[in-house]
């Protein structure tokens, strides 16, 4: 551990420093990133693009696999410091490491196939009347250097070597990562693994750089650097929106792929509620408190039609949540924000507290509230994400009310329908609304846990994300860092093909 930033293959110190705030163990001192280091990293990334952007699919696939190997070599070290910095349990860190290396290898397999290039060829028609057609070839090409912001709640899978980095490297885009201050040591070790993989294959050192946190100045310098052509971000709505606006205000605006948050509503239809409401309640409580509720897909709102079945559901959920022990949140700031959100909900006069857990420093218990559908619609603050183990049950007069509530909701990462066969007609009416509101629509399940697969969509209409046509998870995520180029009458000798 040197506590520095990795800039084009060299570990460099910045001008200032900051201290980590681990959940356990001693704080460590890290050299803060600076706009100057960002400038060096971005210039090196642009220089690297002229070789890495034109490397073969096989060369990049081997690089991704080598990164996975190097991360696994450092597995014990990553788990030790990751648990210390974040308070996450060992099993969670080990599982997340497996997800991280798994998606690197998945992208390697995906680009080897070549189908992602969407290669198209319209052969010339010289005799066509009234005008001949030229020979046209289209293929997806990498856009250039990409900036990635590490996420607080996923120190591995959404950070230094996470999905954004893997997707960009897969298609030929060099990456500059801004590390998250919540886990600087974890970020440093993973950056070391990426650089070791780069060195083993003798790739340009500018292919990957890692800049330690240096406050808003570093983030602003990164997204405004003219060599950066896109940004990947997972974090808060407030922080993401600020960076999004900076990207749009550039002389050359660039896409900002931000995943910003969601309340992930669940709709419990009558037959399902009657037949297995207690089972759903217990599953919801487990999902709501998984990882102290620090998942962007945390299902924060459950809608139920009023009646005895709804009351049983609320009682079962309350019992399960009361049995949940307090958990350590990732950072002091996240814990404070959670308490502020809880207080905001609790202060609404129409909201009734059902479960009130404890909240002391970074250790928080579960909280559950209930409100009528009419009062929910009248209080927009209730539809805002509270990042942590907090749920709201919205009690509607009837299932027909669900549609009006769904229409009024903002964009979501997920929406869930709990249904039995007798609920099909109700579900069919909700479907057209929910598919316009969410990137992933689930049935009879819980959204926590995002499968890394070809079919996954992790995104949604704003404010769930800033680009509703993209996903930050799964192989489709690489399309964010590609653009189509058409070649007209290009000689075959140039080798333009998929």
PDB file of N, CA and C in Angstrom, residues 335-418:
ATOM      1  N   UNK A 335     -24.764   6.941   6.549  1.00  0.00           N
ATOM      2  CA  UNK A 335     -25.572   6.765   7.750  1.00  0.00           C
ATOM      3  C   UNK A 335     -26.312   8.053   8.105  1.00  0.00           C
ATOM      4  N   UNK A 336     -25.636   9.180   7.970  1.00  0.00           N
ATOM      5  CA  UNK A 336     -26.302  10.459   8.250  1.00  0.00           C
ATOM      6  C   UNK A 336     -27.431  10.712   7.257  1.00  0.00           C
ATOM      7  N   UNK A 337     -27.157  10.435   5.981  1.00  0.00           N
ATOM      8  CA  UNK A 337     -28.184  10.651   4.958  1.00  0.00           C
ATOM      9  C   UNK A 337     -29.390   9.741   5.199  1.00  0.00           C
ATOM     10  N   UNK A 338     -29.125   8.522   5.636  1.00  0.00           N
ATOM     11  CA  UNK A 338     -30.233   7.617   5.948  1.00  0.00           C
ATOM     12  C   UNK A 338     -31.100   8.183   7.056  1.00  0.00           C
ATOM     13  N   UNK A 339     -30.475   8.663   8.111  1.00  0.00           N
ATOM     14  CA  UNK A 339     -31.244   9.214   9.237  1.00  0.00           C
ATOM     15  C   UNK A 339     -32.025  10.454   8.811  1.00  0.00           C
ATOM     16  N   UNK A 340     -31.441  11.267   7.944  1.00  0.00           N
ATOM     17  CA  UNK A 340     -32.159  12.439   7.437  1.00  0.00           C
ATOM     18  C   UNK A 340     -33.374  12.012   6.621  1.00  0.00           C
ATOM     19  N   UNK A 341     -33.207  10.972   5.796  1.00  0.00           N
ATOM     20  CA  UNK A 341     -34.329  10.475   5.012  1.00  0.00           C
ATOM     21  C   UNK A 341     -35.405   9.868   5.879  1.00  0.00           C
ATOM     22  N   UNK A 342     -34.987   9.119   6.883  1.00  0.00           N
ATOM     23  CA  UNK A 342     -35.950   8.537   7.829  1.00  0.00           C
ATOM     24  C   UNK A 342     -36.745   9.628   8.527  1.00  0.00           C
ATOM     25  N   UNK A 343     -36.052  10.674   8.972  1.00  0.00           N
ATOM     26  CA  UNK A 343     -36.729  11.769   9.666  1.00  0.00           C
ATOM     27  C   UNK A 343     -37.694  12.503   8.734  1.00  0.00           C
ATOM     28  N   UNK A 344     -37.311  12.598   7.483  1.00  0.00           N
ATOM     29  CA  UNK A 344     -38.179  13.257   6.489  1.00  0.00           C
ATOM     30  C   UNK A 344     -39.476  12.477   6.316  1.00  0.00           C
ATOM     31  N   UNK A 345     -39.368  11.159   6.262  1.00  0.00           N
ATOM     32  CA  UNK A 345     -40.556  10.316   6.127  1.00  0.00           C
ATOM     33  C   UNK A 345     -41.403  10.395   7.407  1.00  0.00           C
ATOM     34  N   UNK A 346     -40.740  10.245   8.543  1.00  0.00           N
ATOM     35  CA  UNK A 346     -41.456  10.190   9.826  1.00  0.00           C
ATOM     36  C   UNK A 346     -42.159  11.503  10.149  1.00  0.00           C
ATOM     37  N   UNK A 347     -41.658  12.604   9.616  1.00  0.00           N
ATOM     38  CA  UNK A 347     -42.253  13.905   9.926  1.00  0.00           C
ATOM     39  C   UNK A 347     -43.529  14.184   9.142  1.00  0.00           C
ATOM     40  N   UNK A 348     -43.823  13.369   8.138  1.00  0.00           N
ATOM     41  CA  UNK A 348     -45.063  13.550   7.396  1.00  0.00           C
ATOM     42  C   UNK A 348     -46.251  13.190   8.294  1.00  0.00           C
ATOM     43  N   UNK A 349     -47.185  14.090   8.492  1.00  0.00           N
ATOM     44  CA  UNK A 349     -48.276  13.841   9.452  1.00  0.00           C
ATOM     45  C   UNK A 349     -49.186  12.680   9.096  1.00  0.00           C
ATOM     46  N   UNK A 350     -49.235  12.308   7.821  1.00  0.00           N
ATOM     47  CA  UNK A 350     -50.134  11.226   7.410  1.00  0.00           C
ATOM     48  C   UNK A 350     -49.482   9.852   7.471  1.00  0.00           C
ATOM     49  N   UNK A 351     -48.211   9.809   7.827  1.00  0.00           N
ATOM     50  CA  UNK A 351     -47.458   8.552   7.855  1.00  0.00           C
ATOM     51  C   UNK A 351     -47.456   7.984   9.269  1.00  0.00           C
ATOM     52  N   UNK A 352     -47.695   6.683   9.384  1.00  0.00           N
ATOM     53  CA  UNK A 352     -47.678   6.008  10.680  1.00  0.00           C
ATOM     54  C   UNK A 352     -46.472   5.083  10.767  1.00  0.00           C
ATOM     55  N   UNK A 353     -45.752   5.165  11.867  1.00  0.00           N
ATOM     56  CA  UNK A 353     -44.607   4.285  12.087  1.00  0.00           C
ATOM     57  C   UNK A 353     -45.089   2.902  12.508  1.00  0.00           C
ATOM     58  N   UNK A 354     -44.538   1.870  11.909  1.00  0.00           N
ATOM     59  CA  UNK A 354     -44.868   0.485  12.253  1.00  0.00           C
ATOM     60  C   UNK A 354     -43.701  -0.173  12.980  1.00  0.00           C
ATOM     61  N   UNK A 355     -42.499   0.026  12.466  1.00  0.00           N
ATOM     62  CA  UNK A 355     -41.285  -0.479  13.111  1.00  0.00           C
ATOM     63  C   UNK A 355     -40.285   0.666  13.176  1.00  0.00           C
ATOM     64  N   UNK A 356     -39.746   0.909  14.350  1.00  0.00           N
ATOM     65  CA  UNK A 356     -38.732   1.952  14.535  1.00  0.00           C
ATOM     66  C   UNK A 356     -37.496   1.319  15.140  1.00  0.00           C
ATOM     67  N   UNK A 357     -36.526   1.051  14.292  1.00  0.00           N
ATOM     68  CA  UNK A 357     -35.290   0.459  14.766  1.00  0.00           C
ATOM     69  C   UNK A 357     -34.389   1.497  15.410  1.00  0.00           C
ATOM     70  N   UNK A 358     -33.173   1.098  15.701  1.00  0.00           N
ATOM     71  CA  UNK A 358     -32.198   2.004  16.293  1.00  0.00           C
ATOM     72  C   UNK A 358     -31.275   2.541  15.209  1.00  0.00           C
ATOM     73  N   UNK A 359     -30.661   3.656  15.488  1.00  0.00           N
ATOM     74  CA  UNK A 359     -29.676   4.237  14.586  1.00  0.00           C
ATOM     75  C   UNK A 359     -28.631   4.941  15.435  1.00  0.00           C
ATOM     76  N   UNK A 360     -27.455   4.334  15.522  1.00  0.00           N
ATOM     77  CA  UNK A 360     -26.384   4.886  16.344  1.00  0.00           C
ATOM     78  C   UNK A 360     -25.086   4.831  15.555  1.00  0.00           C
ATOM     79  N   UNK A 361     -24.547   6.015  15.271  1.00  0.00           N
ATOM     80  CA  UNK A 361     -23.353   6.141  14.435  1.00  0.00           C
ATOM     81  C   UNK A 361     -23.610   5.470  13.083  1.00  0.00           C
ATOM     82  N   UNK A 362     -22.798   4.466  12.711  1.00  0.00           N
ATOM     83  CA  UNK A 362     -22.989   3.787  11.428  1.00  0.00           C
ATOM     84  C   UNK A 362     -23.835   2.529  11.540  1.00  0.00           C
ATOM     85  N   UNK A 363     -24.301   2.197  12.724  1.00  0.00           N
ATOM     86  CA  UNK A 363     -25.105   0.989  12.930  1.00  0.00           C
ATOM     87  C   UNK A 363     -26.586   1.352  12.945  1.00  0.00           C
ATOM     88  N   UNK A 364     -27.343   0.795  12.005  1.00  0.00           N
ATOM     89  CA  UNK A 364     -28.758   1.150  11.897  1.00  0.00           C
ATOM     90  C   UNK A 364     -29.612  -0.109  11.836  1.00  0.00           C
ATOM     91  N   UNK A 365     -30.817  -0.007  12.414  1.00  0.00           N
ATOM     92  CA  UNK A 365     -31.799  -1.067  12.330  1.00  0.00           C
ATOM     93  C   UNK A 365     -32.814  -0.763  11.242  1.00  0.00           C
ATOM     94  N   UNK A 366     -33.867  -1.567  11.190  1.00  0.00           N
ATOM     95  CA  UNK A 366     -34.878  -1.421  10.139  1.00  0.00           C
ATOM     96  C   UNK A 366     -36.013  -0.495  10.590  1.00  0.00           C
ATOM     97  N   UNK A 367     -36.604   0.165   9.598  1.00  0.00           N
ATOM     98  CA  UNK A 367     -37.728   1.062   9.844  1.00  0.00           C
ATOM     99  C   UNK A 367     -38.829   0.747   8.829  1.00  0.00           C
ATOM    100  N   UNK A 368     -40.078   0.763   9.313  1.00  0.00           N
ATOM    101  CA  UNK A 368     -41.225   0.484   8.447  1.00  0.00           C
ATOM    102  C   UNK A 368     -42.338   1.492   8.747  1.00  0.00           C
ATOM    103  N   UNK A 369     -42.926   2.024   7.671  1.00  0.00           N
ATOM    104  CA  UNK A 369     -44.011   2.996   7.798  1.00  0.00           C
ATOM    105  C   UNK A 369     -45.174   2.573   6.908  1.00  0.00           C
ATOM    106  N   UNK A 370     -46.355   3.130   7.198  1.00  0.00           N
ATOM    107  CA  UNK A 370     -47.515   2.884   6.359  1.00  0.00           C
ATOM    108  C   UNK A 370     -48.218   4.204   6.088  1.00  0.00           C
ATOM    109  N   UNK A 371     -48.892   4.257   4.929  1.00  0.00           N
ATOM    110  CA  UNK A 371     -49.598   5.466   4.529  1.00  0.00           C
ATOM    111  C   UNK A 371     -50.683   5.061   3.541  1.00  0.00           C
ATOM    112  N   UNK A 372     -51.743   5.830   3.483  1.00  0.00           N
ATOM    113  CA  UNK A 372     -52.790   5.538   2.497  1.00  0.00           C
ATOM    114  C   UNK A 372     -52.331   5.977   1.109  1.00  0.00           C
ATOM    115  N   UNK A 373     -52.942   5.417   0.102  1.00  0.00           N
ATOM    116  CA  UNK A 373     -52.580   5.762  -1.272  1.00  0.00           C
ATOM    117  C   UNK A 373     -52.837   7.232  -1.557  1.00  0.00           C
ATOM    118  N   UNK A 374     -53.952   7.761  -1.071  1.00  0.00           N
ATOM    119  CA  UNK A 374     -54.271   9.174  -1.313  1.00  0.00           C
ATOM    120  C   UNK A 374     -53.221  10.078  -0.681  1.00  0.00           C
ATOM    121  N   UNK A 375     -52.814   9.757   0.540  1.00  0.00           N
ATOM    122  CA  UNK A 375     -51.806  10.576   1.216  1.00  0.00           C
ATOM    123  C   UNK A 375     -50.429  10.397   0.574  1.00  0.00           C
ATOM    124  N   UNK A 376     -50.158   9.213   0.072  1.00  0.00           N
ATOM    125  CA  UNK A 376     -48.893   8.980  -0.628  1.00  0.00           C
ATOM    126  C   UNK A 376     -48.810   9.868  -1.866  1.00  0.00           C
ATOM    127  N   UNK A 377     -49.880   9.913  -2.636  1.00  0.00           N
ATOM    128  CA  UNK A 377     -49.887  10.736  -3.839  1.00  0.00           C
ATOM    129  C   UNK A 377     -49.801  12.227  -3.515  1.00  0.00           C
ATOM    130  N   UNK A 378     -50.305  12.608  -2.356  1.00  0.00           N
ATOM    131  CA  UNK A 378     -50.296  14.019  -1.968  1.00  0.00           C
ATOM    132  C   UNK A 378     -48.962  14.463  -1.375  1.00  0.00           C
ATOM    133  N   UNK A 379     -48.070  13.522  -1.100  1.00  0.00           N
ATOM    134  CA  UNK A 379     -46.778  13.851  -0.473  1.00  0.00           C
ATOM    135  C   UNK A 379     -45.639  13.318  -1.346  1.00  0.00           C
ATOM    136  N   UNK A 380     -45.193  14.084  -2.332  1.00  0.00           N
ATOM    137  CA  UNK A 380     -44.139  13.612  -3.239  1.00  0.00           C
ATOM    138  C   UNK A 380     -42.866  13.172  -2.531  1.00  0.00           C
ATOM    139  N   UNK A 381     -42.600  13.724  -1.349  1.00  0.00           N
ATOM    140  CA  UNK A 381     -41.383  13.366  -0.632  1.00  0.00           C
ATOM    141  C   UNK A 381     -41.341  11.883  -0.294  1.00  0.00           C
ATOM    142  N   UNK A 382     -42.498  11.244  -0.180  1.00  0.00           N
ATOM    143  CA  UNK A 382     -42.542   9.826   0.168  1.00  0.00           C
ATOM    144  C   UNK A 382     -42.039   8.934  -0.958  1.00  0.00           C
ATOM    145  N   UNK A 383     -42.004   9.461  -2.172  1.00  0.00           N
ATOM    146  CA  UNK A 383     -41.553   8.683  -3.321  1.00  0.00           C
ATOM    147  C   UNK A 383     -40.073   8.866  -3.602  1.00  0.00           C
ATOM    148  N   UNK A 384     -39.352   9.553  -2.708  1.00  0.00           N
ATOM    149  CA  UNK A 384     -37.915   9.752  -2.882  1.00  0.00           C
ATOM    150  C   UNK A 384     -37.142   8.642  -2.176  1.00  0.00           C
ATOM    151  N   UNK A 385     -36.064   8.209  -2.774  1.00  0.00           N
ATOM    152  CA  UNK A 385     -35.273   7.118  -2.230  1.00  0.00           C
ATOM    153  C   UNK A 385     -34.680   7.463  -0.864  1.00  0.00           C
ATOM    154  N   UNK A 386     -34.769   6.521   0.058  1.00  0.00           N
ATOM    155  CA  UNK A 386     -34.032   6.566   1.314  1.00  0.00           C
ATOM    156  C   UNK A 386     -33.069   5.384   1.268  1.00  0.00           C
ATOM    157  N   UNK A 387     -31.791   5.661   1.174  1.00  0.00           N
ATOM    158  CA  UNK A 387     -30.790   4.632   0.940  1.00  0.00           C
ATOM    159  C   UNK A 387     -30.476   3.913   2.248  1.00  0.00           C
ATOM    160  N   UNK A 388     -31.129   2.780   2.458  1.00  0.00           N
ATOM    161  CA  UNK A 388     -30.951   2.021   3.680  1.00  0.00           C
ATOM    162  C   UNK A 388     -32.163   1.150   3.964  1.00  0.00           C
ATOM    163  N   UNK A 389     -32.193   0.520   5.141  1.00  0.00           N
ATOM    164  CA  UNK A 389     -33.251  -0.458   5.448  1.00  0.00           C
ATOM    165  C   UNK A 389     -34.553   0.205   5.910  1.00  0.00           C
ATOM    166  N   UNK A 390     -35.231   0.844   4.999  1.00  0.00           N
ATOM    167  CA  UNK A 390     -36.479   1.527   5.302  1.00  0.00           C
ATOM    168  C   UNK A 390     -37.515   1.208   4.236  1.00  0.00           C
ATOM    169  N   UNK A 391     -38.707   0.817   4.682  1.00  0.00           N
ATOM    170  CA  UNK A 391     -39.780   0.491   3.752  1.00  0.00           C
ATOM    171  C   UNK A 391     -41.056   1.244   4.084  1.00  0.00           C
ATOM    172  N   UNK A 392     -41.852   1.490   3.051  1.00  0.00           N
ATOM    173  CA  UNK A 392     -43.153   2.133   3.205  1.00  0.00           C
ATOM    174  C   UNK A 392     -44.207   1.227   2.574  1.00  0.00           C
ATOM    175  N   UNK A 393     -45.253   0.924   3.327  1.00  0.00           N
ATOM    176  CA  UNK A 393     -46.395   0.198   2.776  1.00  0.00           C
ATOM    177  C   UNK A 393     -47.463   1.223   2.405  1.00  0.00           C
ATOM    178  N   UNK A 394     -47.853   1.214   1.145  1.00  0.00           N
ATOM    179  CA  UNK A 394     -48.901   2.108   0.651  1.00  0.00           C
ATOM    180  C   UNK A 394     -50.188   1.301   0.538  1.00  0.00           C
ATOM    181  N   UNK A 395     -51.185   1.670   1.312  1.00  0.00           N
ATOM    182  CA  UNK A 395     -52.446   0.932   1.354  1.00  0.00           C
ATOM    183  C   UNK A 395     -53.460   1.639   0.454  1.00  0.00           C
ATOM    184  N   UNK A 396     -53.880   0.939  -0.606  1.00  0.00           N
ATOM    185  CA  UNK A 396     -54.820   1.514  -1.575  1.00  0.00           C
ATOM    186  C   UNK A 396     -56.242   1.014  -1.312  1.00  0.00           C
ATOM    187  N   UNK A 397     -57.216   1.802  -1.732  1.00  0.00           N
ATOM    188  CA  UNK A 397     -58.614   1.401  -1.545  1.00  0.00           C
ATOM    189  C   UNK A 397     -58.941   0.143  -2.340  1.00  0.00           C
ATOM    190  N   UNK A 398     -58.342   0.029  -3.504  1.00  0.00           N
ATOM    191  CA  UNK A 398     -58.548  -1.152  -4.341  1.00  0.00           C
ATOM    192  C   UNK A 398     -57.388  -1.248  -5.320  1.00  0.00           C
ATOM    193  N   UNK A 399     -57.322  -2.368  -6.019  1.00  0.00           N
ATOM    194  CA  UNK A 399     -56.208  -2.602  -6.931  1.00  0.00           C
ATOM    195  C   UNK A 399     -56.243  -1.665  -8.134  1.00  0.00           C
ATOM    196  N   UNK A 400     -57.409  -1.127  -8.469  1.00  0.00           N
ATOM    197  CA  UNK A 400     -57.500  -0.190  -9.581  1.00  0.00           C
ATOM    198  C   UNK A 400     -56.697   1.069  -9.318  1.00  0.00           C
ATOM    199  N   UNK A 401     -56.478   1.392  -8.040  1.00  0.00           N
ATOM    200  CA  UNK A 401     -55.714   2.583  -7.671  1.00  0.00           C
ATOM    201  C   UNK A 401     -54.243   2.442  -8.029  1.00  0.00           C
ATOM    202  N   UNK A 402     -53.763   1.204  -8.158  1.00  0.00           N
ATOM    203  CA  UNK A 402     -52.351   0.981  -8.472  1.00  0.00           C
ATOM    204  C   UNK A 402     -51.931   1.708  -9.745  1.00  0.00           C
ATOM    205  N   UNK A 403     -52.790   1.701 -10.741  1.00  0.00           N
ATOM    206  CA  UNK A 403     -52.427   2.282 -12.034  1.00  0.00           C
ATOM    207  C   UNK A 403     -52.147   3.772 -11.913  1.00  0.00           C
ATOM    208  N   UNK A 404     -52.990   4.489 -11.167  1.00  0.00           N
ATOM    209  CA  UNK A 404     -52.783   5.930 -11.043  1.00  0.00           C
ATOM    210  C   UNK A 404     -51.506   6.240 -10.263  1.00  0.00           C
ATOM    211  N   UNK A 405     -51.209   5.410  -9.263  1.00  0.00           N
ATOM    212  CA  UNK A 405     -49.965   5.607  -8.515  1.00  0.00           C
ATOM    213  C   UNK A 405     -48.761   5.335  -9.411  1.00  0.00           C
ATOM    214  N   UNK A 406     -48.820   4.267 -10.181  1.00  0.00           N
ATOM    215  CA  UNK A 406     -47.713   3.923 -11.071  1.00  0.00           C
ATOM    216  C   UNK A 406     -47.476   5.018 -12.103  1.00  0.00           C
ATOM    217  N   UNK A 407     -48.538   5.559 -12.653  1.00  0.00           N
ATOM    218  CA  UNK A 407     -48.383   6.626 -13.656  1.00  0.00           C
ATOM    219  C   UNK A 407     -47.706   7.857 -13.070  1.00  0.00           C
ATOM    220  N   UNK A 408     -47.962   8.139 -11.796  1.00  0.00           N
ATOM    221  CA  UNK A 408     -47.401   9.338 -11.162  1.00  0.00           C
ATOM    222  C   UNK A 408     -45.953   9.159 -10.731  1.00  0.00           C
ATOM    223  N   UNK A 409     -45.450   7.932 -10.728  1.00  0.00           N
ATOM    224  CA  UNK A 409     -44.091   7.689 -10.266  1.00  0.00           C
ATOM    225  C   UNK A 409     -43.050   8.132 -11.281  1.00  0.00           C
ATOM    226  N   UNK A 410     -41.871   8.489 -10.750  1.00  0.00           N
ATOM    227  CA  UNK A 410     -40.734   8.812 -11.600  1.00  0.00           C
ATOM    228  C   UNK A 410     -40.121   7.516 -12.139  1.00  0.00           C
ATOM    229  N   UNK A 411     -39.108   7.673 -12.980  1.00  0.00           N
ATOM    230  CA  UNK A 411     -38.438   6.510 -13.541  1.00  0.00           C
ATOM    231  C   UNK A 411     -37.775   5.655 -12.478  1.00  0.00           C
ATOM    232  N   UNK A 412     -37.792   4.354 -12.680  1.00  0.00           N
ATOM    233  CA  UNK A 412     -37.279   3.395 -11.703  1.00  0.00           C
ATOM    234  C   UNK A 412     -36.316   2.415 -12.361  1.00  0.00           C
ATOM    235  N   UNK A 413     -35.399   1.898 -11.567  1.00  0.00           N
ATOM    236  CA  UNK A 413     -34.577   0.795 -12.032  1.00  0.00           C
ATOM    237  C   UNK A 413     -35.407  -0.473 -12.180  1.00  0.00           C
ATOM    238  N   UNK A 414     -36.277  -0.711 -11.210  1.00  0.00           N
ATOM    239  CA  UNK A 414     -37.099  -1.922 -11.234  1.00  0.00           C
ATOM    240  C   UNK A 414     -38.516  -1.616 -10.774  1.00  0.00           C
ATOM    241  N   UNK A 415     -39.424  -2.479 -11.161  1.00  0.00           N
ATOM    242  CA  UNK A 415     -40.785  -2.515 -10.638  1.00  0.00           C
ATOM    243  C   UNK A 415     -41.179  -3.983 -10.562  1.00  0.00           C
ATOM    244  N   UNK A 416     -41.871  -4.360  -9.491  1.00  0.00           N
ATOM    245  CA  UNK A 416     -42.183  -5.770  -9.251  1.00  0.00           C
ATOM    246  C   UNK A 416     -43.688  -5.979  -9.126  1.00  0.00           C
ATOM    247  N   UNK A 417     -44.168  -7.046  -9.750  1.00  0.00           N
ATOM    248  CA  UNK A 417     -45.561  -7.462  -9.608  1.00  0.00           C
ATOM    249  C   UNK A 417     -45.590  -8.822  -8.925  1.00  0.00           C
ATOM    250  N   UNK A 418     -46.283  -8.905  -7.803  1.00  0.00           N
ATOM    251  CA  UNK A 418     -46.532 -10.194  -7.152  1.00  0.00           C
ATOM    252  C   UNK A 418     -47.940 -10.619  -7.551  1.00  0.00           C
TER     253      UNK A 418
END
